[in-house]
Short mmCIF file of N, CA and C in Angstrom, two decimals:
data_model
loop_
_atom_site.label_atom_id
_atom_site.label_comp_id
_atom_site.label_asym_id
_atom_site.label_seq_id
_atom_site.Cartn_x
_atom_site.Cartn_y
_atom_site.Cartn_z
N MET A 82 -32.54 6.26 -22.09
CA MET A 82 -33.76 6.18 -21.61
C MET A 82 -34.26 7.62 -20.77
N ALA A 83 -35.39 8.27 -21.34
CA ALA A 83 -35.92 9.40 -20.46
C ALA A 83 -37.08 9.25 -20.27
N PHE A 84 -37.71 9.86 -19.68
CA PHE A 84 -39.54 10.04 -19.06
C PHE A 84 -39.87 11.43 -18.52
N PHE A 85 -41.28 11.52 -18.84
CA PHE A 85 -41.72 12.63 -18.16
C PHE A 85 -43.21 12.49 -17.70
N SER A 86 -43.48 12.58 -16.43
CA SER A 86 -44.43 11.98 -15.99
C SER A 86 -45.42 12.96 -14.99
N LYS A 87 -47.03 12.47 -15.55
CA LYS A 87 -47.87 13.80 -14.78
C LYS A 87 -48.84 13.10 -14.10
N GLY A 88 -48.41 13.00 -12.85
CA GLY A 88 -49.40 12.50 -12.32
C GLY A 88 -49.36 10.32 -12.43
N GLU A 89 -50.67 9.36 -12.61
CA GLU A 89 -50.01 8.36 -13.29
C GLU A 89 -49.62 8.30 -14.62
N LEU A 90 -49.75 9.28 -15.09
CA LEU A 90 -49.42 9.13 -16.67
C LEU A 90 -47.99 9.46 -17.16
N ASP A 91 -47.11 8.42 -17.98
CA ASP A 91 -45.54 8.68 -18.15
C ASP A 91 -45.27 8.60 -19.38
N VAL A 92 -44.55 9.50 -20.20
CA VAL A 92 -43.82 9.54 -21.18
C VAL A 92 -43.17 8.89 -21.05
N VAL A 93 -42.71 7.80 -21.86
CA VAL A 93 -41.26 7.02 -21.66
C VAL A 93 -40.55 7.20 -23.30
N LEU A 94 -39.49 7.86 -23.17
CA LEU A 94 -38.54 7.71 -24.46
C LEU A 94 -37.78 7.19 -24.95
N MET A 95 -37.68 6.01 -25.78
CA MET A 95 -36.09 5.23 -25.69
C MET A 95 -35.57 4.83 -26.75
N GLY A 96 -33.94 5.20 -26.78
CA GLY A 96 -33.06 4.86 -27.69
C GLY A 96 -32.13 4.18 -27.82
N ARG A 97 -31.61 3.16 -28.58
CA ARG A 97 -30.63 2.08 -28.41
C ARG A 97 -29.27 2.77 -27.96
N PRO A 98 -29.33 2.18 -27.14
CA PRO A 98 -27.65 2.87 -26.41
C PRO A 98 -26.34 3.28 -26.65
N GLU A 99 -26.18 2.37 -28.06
CA GLU A 99 -24.95 2.61 -29.04
C GLU A 99 -25.20 3.81 -29.79
N ASP A 100 -26.42 4.10 -30.28
CA ASP A 100 -26.92 5.15 -30.64
C ASP A 100 -27.14 6.80 -29.98
N VAL A 101 -27.23 6.35 -28.94
CA VAL A 101 -27.90 7.82 -28.11
C VAL A 101 -26.55 8.36 -27.22
N TYR A 102 -25.91 9.95 -27.68
CA TYR A 102 -25.03 10.24 -27.12
C TYR A 102 -25.46 11.32 -25.60
N ALA A 103 -26.14 11.96 -25.50
CA ALA A 103 -26.82 12.31 -24.79
C ALA A 103 -28.50 12.47 -24.30
N VAL A 104 -29.07 13.04 -23.33
CA VAL A 104 -30.44 12.82 -23.42
C VAL A 104 -30.61 14.70 -22.76
N GLY A 105 -31.71 14.94 -23.22
CA GLY A 105 -32.00 16.50 -23.20
C GLY A 105 -33.39 16.50 -22.43
N ALA A 106 -33.87 17.51 -21.73
CA ALA A 106 -35.08 17.51 -21.65
C ALA A 106 -35.02 19.33 -20.72
N THR A 107 -36.41 19.66 -21.05
CA THR A 107 -36.01 21.12 -20.75
C THR A 107 -36.33 21.01 -19.23
N TYR A 108 -36.15 22.31 -18.83
CA TYR A 108 -35.99 22.98 -17.30
C TYR A 108 -37.35 23.27 -16.87
N GLN A 109 -37.67 22.96 -15.61
CA GLN A 109 -38.73 23.20 -15.20
C GLN A 109 -39.13 24.90 -14.68
N GLY A 110 -39.96 25.20 -14.64
CA GLY A 110 -40.19 26.46 -14.88
C GLY A 110 -41.51 27.28 -14.47
N ASN A 111 -41.94 28.37 -14.68
CA ASN A 111 -43.21 28.83 -14.80
C ASN A 111 -43.64 28.85 -15.98
N ALA A 112 -44.90 27.70 -16.74
CA ALA A 112 -45.49 27.38 -17.87
C ALA A 112 -46.13 28.45 -18.64
N GLU A 113 -46.52 29.46 -17.36
CA GLU A 113 -47.64 30.50 -18.08
C GLU A 113 -46.69 31.53 -18.60
N THR A 114 -45.21 31.79 -17.75
CA THR A 114 -44.67 33.25 -18.40
C THR A 114 -43.57 32.53 -19.15
N ASP A 115 -43.40 31.74 -19.39
CA ASP A 115 -41.92 30.77 -19.75
C ASP A 115 -41.77 29.90 -21.10
N SER A 116 -42.13 30.18 -22.31
CA SER A 116 -41.99 29.47 -23.25
C SER A 116 -41.58 27.64 -23.52
N ILE A 117 -40.39 27.81 -22.67
CA ILE A 117 -39.32 26.73 -23.23
C ILE A 117 -39.98 26.09 -22.03
N ALA A 118 -39.82 25.97 -20.61
CA ALA A 118 -40.77 25.47 -19.51
C ALA A 118 -41.74 25.01 -19.89
N ALA A 119 -43.10 25.57 -20.64
CA ALA A 119 -44.14 25.05 -20.76
C ALA A 119 -44.57 23.89 -21.67
N HIS A 120 -43.06 23.60 -22.82
CA HIS A 120 -43.61 22.30 -23.49
C HIS A 120 -42.68 21.34 -23.43
N ARG A 121 -42.27 21.00 -22.23
CA ARG A 121 -41.60 19.85 -21.20
C ARG A 121 -41.14 19.10 -22.52
N SER A 122 -39.85 19.33 -22.79
CA SER A 122 -39.59 18.31 -24.20
C SER A 122 -38.46 17.70 -23.65
N LEU A 123 -38.33 16.43 -24.29
CA LEU A 123 -37.35 15.68 -24.02
C LEU A 123 -36.66 14.79 -24.97
N TYR A 124 -35.51 15.18 -25.13
CA TYR A 124 -34.63 15.25 -26.48
C TYR A 124 -33.86 13.86 -26.22
N LEU A 125 -33.43 13.06 -27.64
CA LEU A 125 -32.44 12.07 -27.57
C LEU A 125 -31.36 12.67 -28.74
N SER A 126 -30.07 12.46 -28.22
CA SER A 126 -29.43 12.66 -29.20
C SER A 126 -28.73 12.15 -30.17
N LEU A 127 -28.49 11.47 -31.28
CA LEU A 127 -27.91 10.61 -31.86
C LEU A 127 -26.83 10.91 -32.64
N PHE A 128 -26.03 9.82 -32.43
CA PHE A 128 -24.81 9.68 -32.70
C PHE A 128 -23.60 10.38 -32.43
N GLY A 129 -23.43 11.22 -32.46
CA GLY A 129 -22.55 12.01 -31.84
C GLY A 129 -20.98 11.25 -31.99
N ALA A 130 -20.96 10.97 -33.73
CA ALA A 130 -19.34 10.75 -34.44
C ALA A 130 -19.49 11.08 -36.09
N ASP A 131 -18.09 10.90 -36.06
CA ASP A 131 -18.03 11.39 -37.65
C ASP A 131 -18.43 9.92 -38.18
N MET A 132 -18.46 10.02 -39.29
CA MET A 132 -19.72 9.70 -40.77
C MET A 132 -18.21 8.95 -41.78
N ALA A 133 -17.70 8.06 -42.03
CA ALA A 133 -17.00 7.73 -43.16
C ALA A 133 -17.55 7.85 -44.60
N ALA A 134 -17.18 8.34 -45.53
CA ALA A 134 -17.85 8.72 -46.42
C ALA A 134 -18.93 6.98 -47.34
N GLY A 135 -19.69 7.02 -47.57
CA GLY A 135 -19.58 5.56 -48.47
C GLY A 135 -20.89 4.58 -46.98
N SER A 136 -20.79 5.51 -45.77
CA SER A 136 -21.58 4.69 -44.91
C SER A 136 -22.68 5.35 -44.16
N GLY A 137 -23.82 4.77 -44.05
CA GLY A 137 -25.11 5.12 -43.15
C GLY A 137 -25.23 4.36 -42.32
N ARG A 138 -26.02 5.18 -41.42
CA ARG A 138 -26.41 4.72 -40.49
C ARG A 138 -27.95 4.65 -39.95
N ARG A 139 -28.25 3.96 -39.28
CA ARG A 139 -30.16 4.21 -38.94
C ARG A 139 -29.72 3.39 -37.45
N THR A 140 -31.21 3.92 -36.99
CA THR A 140 -31.64 3.50 -35.31
C THR A 140 -32.73 3.46 -34.89
N GLN A 141 -33.51 2.82 -34.19
CA GLN A 141 -34.93 2.89 -33.80
C GLN A 141 -34.71 3.82 -32.38
N MET A 142 -35.92 4.15 -32.17
CA MET A 142 -36.17 4.86 -30.61
C MET A 142 -38.27 4.56 -31.03
N ARG A 143 -38.33 4.46 -29.70
CA ARG A 143 -39.77 4.43 -29.21
C ARG A 143 -40.02 5.39 -28.37
N MET A 144 -41.55 5.97 -28.55
CA MET A 144 -42.03 6.56 -27.22
C MET A 144 -43.40 5.91 -26.32
N VAL A 145 -43.53 5.72 -25.43
CA VAL A 145 -44.40 4.91 -24.99
C VAL A 145 -45.10 5.84 -23.95
N VAL A 146 -46.48 5.82 -24.04
CA VAL A 146 -47.32 6.85 -23.20
C VAL A 146 -48.52 5.69 -22.61
N GLY A 147 -47.76 5.89 -21.40
CA GLY A 147 -48.96 4.66 -20.30
C GLY A 147 -49.09 5.23 -19.24
N GLU A 148 -49.99 4.57 -18.07
CA GLU A 148 -50.70 4.88 -16.78
C GLU A 148 -49.22 4.03 -15.92
N TYR A 149 -48.40 4.65 -15.93
CA TYR A 149 -47.35 3.72 -14.44
C TYR A 149 -46.68 4.30 -13.81
N GLY A 150 -47.41 5.53 -13.47
CA GLY A 150 -46.68 6.09 -12.47
C GLY A 150 -45.71 5.93 -11.73
N SER A 151 -45.05 6.71 -12.57
CA SER A 151 -43.44 7.16 -12.80
C SER A 151 -42.71 5.58 -11.80
N ASP A 152 -43.34 4.71 -12.33
CA ASP A 152 -42.81 3.33 -11.56
C ASP A 152 -41.57 2.50 -12.58
N GLN A 153 -40.03 2.87 -11.79
CA GLN A 153 -39.26 2.54 -12.45
C GLN A 153 -39.03 1.13 -13.12
N GLU A 154 -38.97 0.20 -12.42
CA GLU A 154 -39.18 -1.48 -12.79
C GLU A 154 -40.31 -1.85 -14.53
N LYS A 155 -41.24 -0.46 -13.85
CA LYS A 155 -42.12 -0.96 -15.33
C LYS A 155 -41.42 -0.23 -16.39
N HIS A 156 -40.99 1.05 -16.32
CA HIS A 156 -39.91 1.64 -17.31
C HIS A 156 -38.83 1.13 -17.83
N THR A 157 -38.23 0.16 -16.25
CA THR A 157 -36.79 -0.70 -17.09
C THR A 157 -37.92 -1.92 -17.58
N ALA A 158 -38.69 -2.46 -17.46
CA ALA A 158 -38.95 -3.57 -18.53
C ALA A 158 -39.80 -3.69 -19.99
N LEU A 159 -40.33 -1.80 -20.06
CA LEU A 159 -40.37 -1.43 -21.51
C LEU A 159 -39.10 -1.22 -21.88
N TYR A 160 -38.47 -0.97 -21.40
CA TYR A 160 -36.99 -0.26 -22.44
C TYR A 160 -36.02 -2.13 -22.92
N GLU A 161 -36.15 -2.50 -21.48
CA GLU A 161 -35.96 -4.00 -22.10
C GLU A 161 -36.10 -5.02 -22.92
N SER A 162 -37.39 -5.08 -23.13
CA SER A 162 -38.14 -5.23 -24.17
C SER A 162 -37.89 -4.68 -25.85
N PHE A 163 -38.22 -3.42 -25.69
CA PHE A 163 -37.70 -2.64 -26.58
C PHE A 163 -36.13 -3.00 -27.12
N LEU A 164 -34.99 -3.46 -25.90
CA LEU A 164 -33.37 -3.71 -26.76
C LEU A 164 -34.05 -4.96 -27.28
N ARG A 165 -34.12 -6.06 -26.61
CA ARG A 165 -34.69 -7.19 -27.07
C ARG A 165 -34.86 -6.97 -28.64
N GLU A 166 -36.05 -6.48 -28.99
CA GLU A 166 -36.84 -6.38 -30.39
C GLU A 166 -35.97 -5.15 -31.35
N VAL A 167 -35.15 -4.37 -30.74
CA VAL A 167 -34.17 -4.09 -31.78
C VAL A 167 -32.70 -4.52 -32.19
N GLU A 168 -31.77 -5.32 -30.55
CA GLU A 168 -30.83 -6.01 -31.14
C GLU A 168 -30.12 -6.78 -32.59
N SER A 169 -31.54 -7.40 -33.22
CA SER A 169 -31.05 -8.07 -34.44
C SER A 169 -31.41 -7.16 -36.09
N ILE A 170 -31.98 -5.85 -35.36
CA ILE A 170 -31.76 -4.65 -36.66
C ILE A 170 -30.18 -4.25 -37.08
N PRO A 171 -29.75 -4.05 -38.37
CA PRO A 171 -28.36 -3.51 -38.42
C PRO A 171 -28.52 -2.39 -38.52
N ARG A 172 -27.83 -1.52 -37.96
CA ARG A 172 -27.09 -0.25 -37.72
C ARG A 172 -26.58 0.65 -38.68
N THR A 173 -26.04 -0.30 -39.72
CA THR A 173 -25.25 0.72 -40.55
C THR A 173 -25.57 0.05 -41.48
N PHE A 174 -25.50 0.85 -42.78
CA PHE A 174 -25.64 0.24 -44.19
C PHE A 174 -24.42 1.37 -45.21
N GLN A 175 -24.57 0.51 -46.37
CA GLN A 175 -23.46 1.28 -47.41
C GLN A 175 -24.17 2.46 -48.21
N ILE A 176 -23.76 3.44 -48.23
CA ILE A 176 -24.99 3.80 -49.66
C ILE A 176 -23.63 4.11 -50.68
N ASN A 177 -24.20 4.37 -52.20
CA ASN A 177 -23.19 5.34 -53.11
C ASN A 177 -23.19 6.49 -53.31
N PRO A 178 -21.92 6.97 -53.39
CA PRO A 178 -22.34 8.11 -53.32
C PRO A 178 -22.43 8.99 -54.77
N LYS A 179 -23.32 9.68 -54.99
CA LYS A 179 -23.72 10.27 -56.35
C LYS A 179 -22.58 11.69 -56.16
N TYR A 180 -21.90 11.94 -57.49
CA TYR A 180 -21.31 13.00 -57.46
C TYR A 180 -21.81 14.09 -58.22
#
């Protein structure tokens, strides 16, 4: 889980913990002169492992925008709700390779 906050407004980005291998964020800088700092991005790097031929993967992610005021307990409640909703969704599937 990662979040960005501006005043009371938060953007909360969530992914399945077994599929998210890293969380990235742009650095803080002068947004007027630095285009990287200006776009304020959050990234969830997914999977990060080799896959065998014929196997497929899927995952779920969620982004919530709301007035949470950087409240960790509210963020945690959102994340726990997300995890309960996705726990029964299969992550892997078989595919037939095309030659």
